[in-house]
PDB file of C-alpha atoms in Angstrom:
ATOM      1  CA  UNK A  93      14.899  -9.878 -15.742  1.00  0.00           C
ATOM      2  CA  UNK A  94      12.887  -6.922 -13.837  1.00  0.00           C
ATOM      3  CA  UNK A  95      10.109  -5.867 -16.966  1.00  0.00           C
ATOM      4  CA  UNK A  96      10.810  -1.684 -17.635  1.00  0.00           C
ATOM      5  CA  UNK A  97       7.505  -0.671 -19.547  1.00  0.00           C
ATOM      6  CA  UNK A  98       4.500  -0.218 -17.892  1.00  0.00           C
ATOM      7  CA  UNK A  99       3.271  -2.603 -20.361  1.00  0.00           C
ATOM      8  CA  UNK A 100       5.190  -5.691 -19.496  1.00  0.00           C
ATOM      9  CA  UNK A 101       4.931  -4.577 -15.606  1.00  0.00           C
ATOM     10  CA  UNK A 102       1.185  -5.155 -15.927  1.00  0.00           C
ATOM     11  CA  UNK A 103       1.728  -8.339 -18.214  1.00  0.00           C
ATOM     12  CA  UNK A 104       3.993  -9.285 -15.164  1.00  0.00           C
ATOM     13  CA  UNK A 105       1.777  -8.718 -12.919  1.00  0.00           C
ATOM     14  CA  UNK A 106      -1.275 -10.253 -14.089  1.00  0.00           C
ATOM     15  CA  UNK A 107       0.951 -13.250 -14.551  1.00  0.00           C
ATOM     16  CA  UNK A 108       2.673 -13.420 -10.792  1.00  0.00           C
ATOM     17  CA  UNK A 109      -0.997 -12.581  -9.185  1.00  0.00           C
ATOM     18  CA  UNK A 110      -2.879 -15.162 -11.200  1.00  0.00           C
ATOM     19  CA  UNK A 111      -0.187 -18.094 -10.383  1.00  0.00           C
ATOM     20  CA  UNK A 112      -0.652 -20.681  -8.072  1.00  0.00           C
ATOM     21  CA  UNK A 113       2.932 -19.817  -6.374  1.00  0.00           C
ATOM     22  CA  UNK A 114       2.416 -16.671  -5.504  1.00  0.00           C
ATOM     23  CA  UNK A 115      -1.990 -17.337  -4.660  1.00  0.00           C
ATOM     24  CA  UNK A 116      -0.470 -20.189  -2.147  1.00  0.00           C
ATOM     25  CA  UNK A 117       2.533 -18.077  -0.685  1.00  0.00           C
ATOM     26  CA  UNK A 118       5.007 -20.728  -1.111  1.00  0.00           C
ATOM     27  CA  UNK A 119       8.356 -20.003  -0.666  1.00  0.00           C
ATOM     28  CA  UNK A 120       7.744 -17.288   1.874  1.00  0.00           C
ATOM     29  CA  UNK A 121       9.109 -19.517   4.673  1.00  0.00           C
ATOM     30  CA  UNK A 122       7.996 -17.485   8.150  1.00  0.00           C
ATOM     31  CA  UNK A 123       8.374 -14.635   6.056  1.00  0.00           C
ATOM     32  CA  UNK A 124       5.627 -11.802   6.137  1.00  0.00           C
ATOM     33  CA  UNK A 125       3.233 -12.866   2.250  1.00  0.00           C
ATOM     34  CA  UNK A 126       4.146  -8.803   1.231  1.00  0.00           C
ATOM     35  CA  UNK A 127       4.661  -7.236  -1.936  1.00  0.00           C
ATOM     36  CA  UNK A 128       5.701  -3.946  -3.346  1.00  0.00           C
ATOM     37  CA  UNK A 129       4.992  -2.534  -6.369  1.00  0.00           C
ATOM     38  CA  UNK A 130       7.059   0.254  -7.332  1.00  0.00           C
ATOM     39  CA  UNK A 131       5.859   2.633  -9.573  1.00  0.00           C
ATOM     40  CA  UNK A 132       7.383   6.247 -11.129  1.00  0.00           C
ATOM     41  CA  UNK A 133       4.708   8.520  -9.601  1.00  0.00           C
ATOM     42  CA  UNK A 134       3.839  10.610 -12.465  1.00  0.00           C
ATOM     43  CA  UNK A 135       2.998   7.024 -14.358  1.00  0.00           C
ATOM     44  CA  UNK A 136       0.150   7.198 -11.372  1.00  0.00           C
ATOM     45  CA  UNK A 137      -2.978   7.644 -13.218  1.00  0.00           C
ATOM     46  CA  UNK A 138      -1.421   4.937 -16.226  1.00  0.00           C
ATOM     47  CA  UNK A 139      -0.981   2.443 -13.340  1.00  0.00           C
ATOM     48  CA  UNK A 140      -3.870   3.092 -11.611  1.00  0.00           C
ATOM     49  CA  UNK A 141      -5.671   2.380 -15.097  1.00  0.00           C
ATOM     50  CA  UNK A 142      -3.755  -1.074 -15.566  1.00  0.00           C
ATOM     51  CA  UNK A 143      -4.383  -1.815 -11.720  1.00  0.00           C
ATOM     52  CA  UNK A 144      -8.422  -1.892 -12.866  1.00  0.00           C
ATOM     53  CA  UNK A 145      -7.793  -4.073 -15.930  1.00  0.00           C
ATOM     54  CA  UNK A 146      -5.571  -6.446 -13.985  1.00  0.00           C
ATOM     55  CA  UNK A 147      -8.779  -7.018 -11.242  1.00  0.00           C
ATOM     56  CA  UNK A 148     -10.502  -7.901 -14.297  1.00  0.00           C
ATOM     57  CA  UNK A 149      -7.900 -10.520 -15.490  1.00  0.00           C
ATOM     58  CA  UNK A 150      -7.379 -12.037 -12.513  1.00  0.00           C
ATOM     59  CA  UNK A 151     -11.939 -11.956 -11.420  1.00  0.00           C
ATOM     60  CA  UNK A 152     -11.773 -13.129 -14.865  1.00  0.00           C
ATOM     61  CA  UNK A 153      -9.271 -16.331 -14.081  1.00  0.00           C
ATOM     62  CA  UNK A 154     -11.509 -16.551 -10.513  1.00  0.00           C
ATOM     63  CA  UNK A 155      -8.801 -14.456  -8.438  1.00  0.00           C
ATOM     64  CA  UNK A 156     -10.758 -12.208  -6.107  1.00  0.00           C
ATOM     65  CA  UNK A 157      -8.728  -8.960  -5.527  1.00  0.00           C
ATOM     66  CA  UNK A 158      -9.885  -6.815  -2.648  1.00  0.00           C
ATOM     67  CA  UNK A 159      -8.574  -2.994  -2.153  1.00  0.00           C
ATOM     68  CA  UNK A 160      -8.313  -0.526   0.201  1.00  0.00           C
ATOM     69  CA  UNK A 161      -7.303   2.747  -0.887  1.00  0.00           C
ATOM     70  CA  UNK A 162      -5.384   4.228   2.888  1.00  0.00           C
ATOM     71  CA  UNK A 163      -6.414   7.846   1.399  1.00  0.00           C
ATOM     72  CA  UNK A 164     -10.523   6.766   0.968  1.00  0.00           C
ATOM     73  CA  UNK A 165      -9.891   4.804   4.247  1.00  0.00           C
ATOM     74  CA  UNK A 166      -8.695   7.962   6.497  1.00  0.00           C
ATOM     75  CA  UNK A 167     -12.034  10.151   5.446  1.00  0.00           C
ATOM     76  CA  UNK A 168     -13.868   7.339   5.764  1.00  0.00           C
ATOM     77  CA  UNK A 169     -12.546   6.748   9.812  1.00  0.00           C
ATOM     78  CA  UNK A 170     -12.595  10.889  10.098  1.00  0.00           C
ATOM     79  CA  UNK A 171     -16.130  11.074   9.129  1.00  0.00           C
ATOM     80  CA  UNK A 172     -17.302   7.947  11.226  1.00  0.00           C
ATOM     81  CA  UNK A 173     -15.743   9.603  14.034  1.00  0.00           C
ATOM     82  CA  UNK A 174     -17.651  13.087  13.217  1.00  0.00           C
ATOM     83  CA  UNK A 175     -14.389  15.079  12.808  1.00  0.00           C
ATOM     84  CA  UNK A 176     -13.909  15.621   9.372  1.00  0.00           C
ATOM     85  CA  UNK A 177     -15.677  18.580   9.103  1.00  0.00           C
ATOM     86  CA  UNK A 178     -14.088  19.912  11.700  1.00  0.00           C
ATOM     87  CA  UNK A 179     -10.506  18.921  10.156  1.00  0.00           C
ATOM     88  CA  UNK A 180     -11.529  20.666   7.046  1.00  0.00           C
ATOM     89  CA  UNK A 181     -12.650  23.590   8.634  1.00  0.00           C
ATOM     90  CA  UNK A 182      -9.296  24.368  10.851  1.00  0.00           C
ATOM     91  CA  UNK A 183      -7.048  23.417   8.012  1.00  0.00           C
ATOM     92  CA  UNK A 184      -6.782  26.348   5.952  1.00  0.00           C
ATOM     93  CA  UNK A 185      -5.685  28.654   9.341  1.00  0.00           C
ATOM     94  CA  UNK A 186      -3.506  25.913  11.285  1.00  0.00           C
ATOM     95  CA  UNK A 187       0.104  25.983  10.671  1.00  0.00           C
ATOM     96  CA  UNK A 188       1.116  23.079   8.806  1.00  0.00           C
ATOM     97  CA  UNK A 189       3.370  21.456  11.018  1.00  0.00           C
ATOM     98  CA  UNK A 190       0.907  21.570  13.609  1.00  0.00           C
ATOM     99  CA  UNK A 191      -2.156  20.060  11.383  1.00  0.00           C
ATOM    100  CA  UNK A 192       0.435  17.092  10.276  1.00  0.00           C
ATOM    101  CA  UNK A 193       0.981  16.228  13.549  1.00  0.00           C
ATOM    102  CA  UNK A 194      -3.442  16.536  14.595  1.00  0.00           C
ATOM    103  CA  UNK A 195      -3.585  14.289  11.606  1.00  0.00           C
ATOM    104  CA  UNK A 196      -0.668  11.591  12.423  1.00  0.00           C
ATOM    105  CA  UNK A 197      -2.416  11.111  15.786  1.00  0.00           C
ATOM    106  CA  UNK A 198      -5.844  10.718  14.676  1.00  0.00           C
ATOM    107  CA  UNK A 199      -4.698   8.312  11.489  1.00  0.00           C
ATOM    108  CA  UNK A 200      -2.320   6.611  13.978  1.00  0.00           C
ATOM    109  CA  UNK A 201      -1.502   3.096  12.043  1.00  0.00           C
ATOM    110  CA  UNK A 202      -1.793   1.139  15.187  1.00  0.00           C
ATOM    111  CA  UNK A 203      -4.444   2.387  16.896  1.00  0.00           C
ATOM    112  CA  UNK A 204      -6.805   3.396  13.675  1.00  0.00           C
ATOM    113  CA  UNK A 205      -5.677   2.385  10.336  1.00  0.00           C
ATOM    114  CA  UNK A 206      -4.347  -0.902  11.283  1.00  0.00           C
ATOM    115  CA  UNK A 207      -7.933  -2.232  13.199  1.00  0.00           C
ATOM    116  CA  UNK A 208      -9.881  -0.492  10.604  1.00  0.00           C
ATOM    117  CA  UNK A 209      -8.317  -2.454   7.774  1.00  0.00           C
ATOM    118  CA  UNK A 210      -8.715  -5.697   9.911  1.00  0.00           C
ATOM    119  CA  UNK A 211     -12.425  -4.970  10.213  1.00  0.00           C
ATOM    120  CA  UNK A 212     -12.772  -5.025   6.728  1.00  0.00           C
ATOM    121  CA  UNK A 213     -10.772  -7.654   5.722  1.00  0.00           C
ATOM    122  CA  UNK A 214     -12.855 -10.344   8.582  1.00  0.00           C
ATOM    123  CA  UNK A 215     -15.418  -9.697   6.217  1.00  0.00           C
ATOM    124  CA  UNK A 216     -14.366  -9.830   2.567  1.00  0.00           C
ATOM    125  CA  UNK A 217     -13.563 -12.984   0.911  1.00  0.00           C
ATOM    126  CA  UNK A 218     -10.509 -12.352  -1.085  1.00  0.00           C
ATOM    127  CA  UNK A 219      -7.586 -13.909  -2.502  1.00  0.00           C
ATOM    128  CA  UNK A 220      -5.046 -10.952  -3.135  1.00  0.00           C
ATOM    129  CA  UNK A 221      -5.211  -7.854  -1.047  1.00  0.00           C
ATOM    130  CA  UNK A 222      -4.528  -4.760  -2.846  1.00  0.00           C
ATOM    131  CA  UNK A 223      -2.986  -1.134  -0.559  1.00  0.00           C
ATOM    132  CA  UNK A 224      -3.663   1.597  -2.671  1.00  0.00           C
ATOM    133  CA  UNK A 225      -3.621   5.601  -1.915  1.00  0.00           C
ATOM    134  CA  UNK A 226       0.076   5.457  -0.361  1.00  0.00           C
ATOM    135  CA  UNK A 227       1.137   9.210  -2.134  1.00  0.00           C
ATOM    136  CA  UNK A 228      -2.622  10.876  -1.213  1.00  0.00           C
ATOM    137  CA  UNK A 229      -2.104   9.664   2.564  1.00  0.00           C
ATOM    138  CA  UNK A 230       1.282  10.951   2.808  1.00  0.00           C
ATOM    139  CA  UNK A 231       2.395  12.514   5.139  1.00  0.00           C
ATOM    140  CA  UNK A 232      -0.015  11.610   7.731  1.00  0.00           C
ATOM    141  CA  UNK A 233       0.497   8.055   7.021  1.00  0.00           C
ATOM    142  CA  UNK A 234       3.828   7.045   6.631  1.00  0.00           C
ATOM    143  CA  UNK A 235       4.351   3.830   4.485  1.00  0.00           C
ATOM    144  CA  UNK A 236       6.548   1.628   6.500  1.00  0.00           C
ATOM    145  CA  UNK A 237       4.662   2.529   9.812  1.00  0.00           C
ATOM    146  CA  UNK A 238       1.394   1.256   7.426  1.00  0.00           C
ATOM    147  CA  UNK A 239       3.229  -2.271   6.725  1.00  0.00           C
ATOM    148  CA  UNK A 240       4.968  -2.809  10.329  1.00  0.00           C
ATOM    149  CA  UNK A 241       1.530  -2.702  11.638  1.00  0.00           C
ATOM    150  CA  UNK A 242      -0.249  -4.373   9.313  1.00  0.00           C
ATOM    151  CA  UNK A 243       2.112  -7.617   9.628  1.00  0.00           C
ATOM    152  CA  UNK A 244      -0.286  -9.107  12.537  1.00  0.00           C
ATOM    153  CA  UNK A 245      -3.365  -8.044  10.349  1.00  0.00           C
ATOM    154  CA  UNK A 246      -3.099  -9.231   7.034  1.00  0.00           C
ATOM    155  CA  UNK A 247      -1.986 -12.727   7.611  1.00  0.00           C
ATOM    156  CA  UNK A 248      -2.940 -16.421   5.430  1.00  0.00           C
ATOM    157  CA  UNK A 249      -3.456 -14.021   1.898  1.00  0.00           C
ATOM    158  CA  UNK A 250      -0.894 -12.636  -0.035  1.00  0.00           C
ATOM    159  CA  UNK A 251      -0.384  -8.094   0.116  1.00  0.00           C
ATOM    160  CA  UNK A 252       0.161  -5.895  -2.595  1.00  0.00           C
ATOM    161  CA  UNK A 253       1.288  -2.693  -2.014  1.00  0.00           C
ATOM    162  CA  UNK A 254       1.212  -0.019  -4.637  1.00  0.00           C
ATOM    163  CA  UNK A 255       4.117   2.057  -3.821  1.00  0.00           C
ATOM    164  CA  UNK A 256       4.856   5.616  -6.131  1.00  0.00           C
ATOM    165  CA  UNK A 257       8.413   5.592  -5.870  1.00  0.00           C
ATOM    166  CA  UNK A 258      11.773   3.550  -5.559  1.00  0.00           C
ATOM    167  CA  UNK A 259      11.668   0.447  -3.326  1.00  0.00           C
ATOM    168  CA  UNK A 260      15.159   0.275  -3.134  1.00  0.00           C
ATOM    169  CA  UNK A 261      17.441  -2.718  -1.506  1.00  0.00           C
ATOM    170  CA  UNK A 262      20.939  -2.866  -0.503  1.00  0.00           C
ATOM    171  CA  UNK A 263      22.548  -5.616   0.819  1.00  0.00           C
ATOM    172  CA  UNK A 264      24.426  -3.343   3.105  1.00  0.00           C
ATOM    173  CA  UNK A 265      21.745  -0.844   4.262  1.00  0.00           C
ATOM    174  CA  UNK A 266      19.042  -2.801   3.543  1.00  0.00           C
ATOM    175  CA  UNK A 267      15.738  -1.885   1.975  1.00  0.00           C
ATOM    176  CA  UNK A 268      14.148   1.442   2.355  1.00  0.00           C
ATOM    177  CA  UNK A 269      10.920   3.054   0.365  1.00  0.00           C
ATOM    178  CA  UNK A 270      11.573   6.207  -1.455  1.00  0.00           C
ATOM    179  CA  UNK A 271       8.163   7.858  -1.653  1.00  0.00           C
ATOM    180  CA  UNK A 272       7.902   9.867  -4.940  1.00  0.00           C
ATOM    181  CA  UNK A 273      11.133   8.998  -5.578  1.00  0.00           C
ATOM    182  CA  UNK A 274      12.488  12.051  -3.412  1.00  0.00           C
ATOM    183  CA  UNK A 275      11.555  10.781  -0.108  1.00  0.00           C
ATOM    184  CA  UNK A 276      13.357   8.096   2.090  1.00  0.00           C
ATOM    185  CA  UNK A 277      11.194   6.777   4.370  1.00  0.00           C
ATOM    186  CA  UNK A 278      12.426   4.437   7.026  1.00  0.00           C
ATOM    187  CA  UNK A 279      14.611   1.217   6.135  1.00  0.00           C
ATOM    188  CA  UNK A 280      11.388  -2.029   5.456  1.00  0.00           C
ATOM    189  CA  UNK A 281      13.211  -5.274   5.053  1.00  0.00           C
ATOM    190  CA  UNK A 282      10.053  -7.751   5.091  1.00  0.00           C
ATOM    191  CA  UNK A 283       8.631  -6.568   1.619  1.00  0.00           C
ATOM    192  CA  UNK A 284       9.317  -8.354  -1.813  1.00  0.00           C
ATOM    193  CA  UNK A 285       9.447  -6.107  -4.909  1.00  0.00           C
ATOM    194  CA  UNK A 286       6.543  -7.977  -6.720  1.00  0.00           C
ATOM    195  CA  UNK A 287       8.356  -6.944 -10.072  1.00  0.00           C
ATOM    196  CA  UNK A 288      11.324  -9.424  -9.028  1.00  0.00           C
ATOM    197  CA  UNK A 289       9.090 -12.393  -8.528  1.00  0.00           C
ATOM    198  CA  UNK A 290       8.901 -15.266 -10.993  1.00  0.00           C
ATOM    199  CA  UNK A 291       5.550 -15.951 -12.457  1.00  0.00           C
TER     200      UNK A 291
END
């Protein structure tokens, strides 16, 4: 039974992250240790609020939780590569479609976001690994790009993705991410909706 209210989503999971199950991946087979959480995007600031209190819990019951928010993580990269000024500075003139695409090529998963985040994780010691900042990083980053690339990355520790929007599966088309719940992003079959796993 999938919980409906925020309140029994973050009483779920509290209880999934802090089990030994889920902490020791078992069950996963050779499958990738990643998890969705799908959230209605305008519950984003009332998640992001239960998201603190559950890193409590589980520092509380010795889980260490460590999160990188993809939004934080792009201004971080633009500024270490002396840029961002300049990216604020053209974006009010350039046409849109034009600054998306500047943006998607200097944010490109593989070649930036994905060795960034393995930097960081080499030297955190962590139990869960939290991906926050999906919505602020759209559209430069797109979500399943994120997780295909991150699949050789975040490897022997268990990934949480907080996802605003539908994660929705289909045994004939699959499963595809619905960002805000209006956009369908490409089809994703290695995630597990975290709100469908047993405690």
């Amino acid at each position: 039974m999938i919980p409906k209210t925020l309140p029994e989503q973050e009483e779920h999971l509290f209880a999934v992250l802090s089990g030994r199950r889920f902490l020791q991946m078992e069950g996963l087979s050779s499958e990738v240790p990643f998890f969705i959480y799908p959230y209605p995007p305008e519950d984003a600031l009332t998640v992001a609020a239960a998201k603190k209190r559950i890193k409590n819990r589980l520092a509380g019951a010795g889980v260490t939780v460590f999160e990188i928010n993809l939004y934080d993580l792009s201004v971080e990269l633009l500024k270490e590569r002396n840029v961002w000024d300049r990216v604020l500075a053209i974006e009010p003139d350039q046409d849109k479609a034009d600054f998306r695409e500047m943006l998607q090529g200097m944010l490109d998963p593989q070649l930036h976001i994905a060795p960034a985040i393995r930097d960081r994780l080499v030297t955190e010691t962590f139990d869960i690994f939290f991906l926050t900042g999906i919505g602020e990083a759209f559209p430069y980053i797109r979500s399943h790009n994120i997780l295909n690339n991150l699949q050789s990355v975040v490897t022997g520790k268990p990934m949480l993705m907080y996802f605003p929007g539908r994660y929705e599966q289909s045994d004939t088309l699959g499963s595809s991410l619905v960002l805000f719940g209006r956009l369908k992003d490409d089809q994703y079959y290695r995630a597990k909706n975290i709100l469908e796993q047993e405690a």
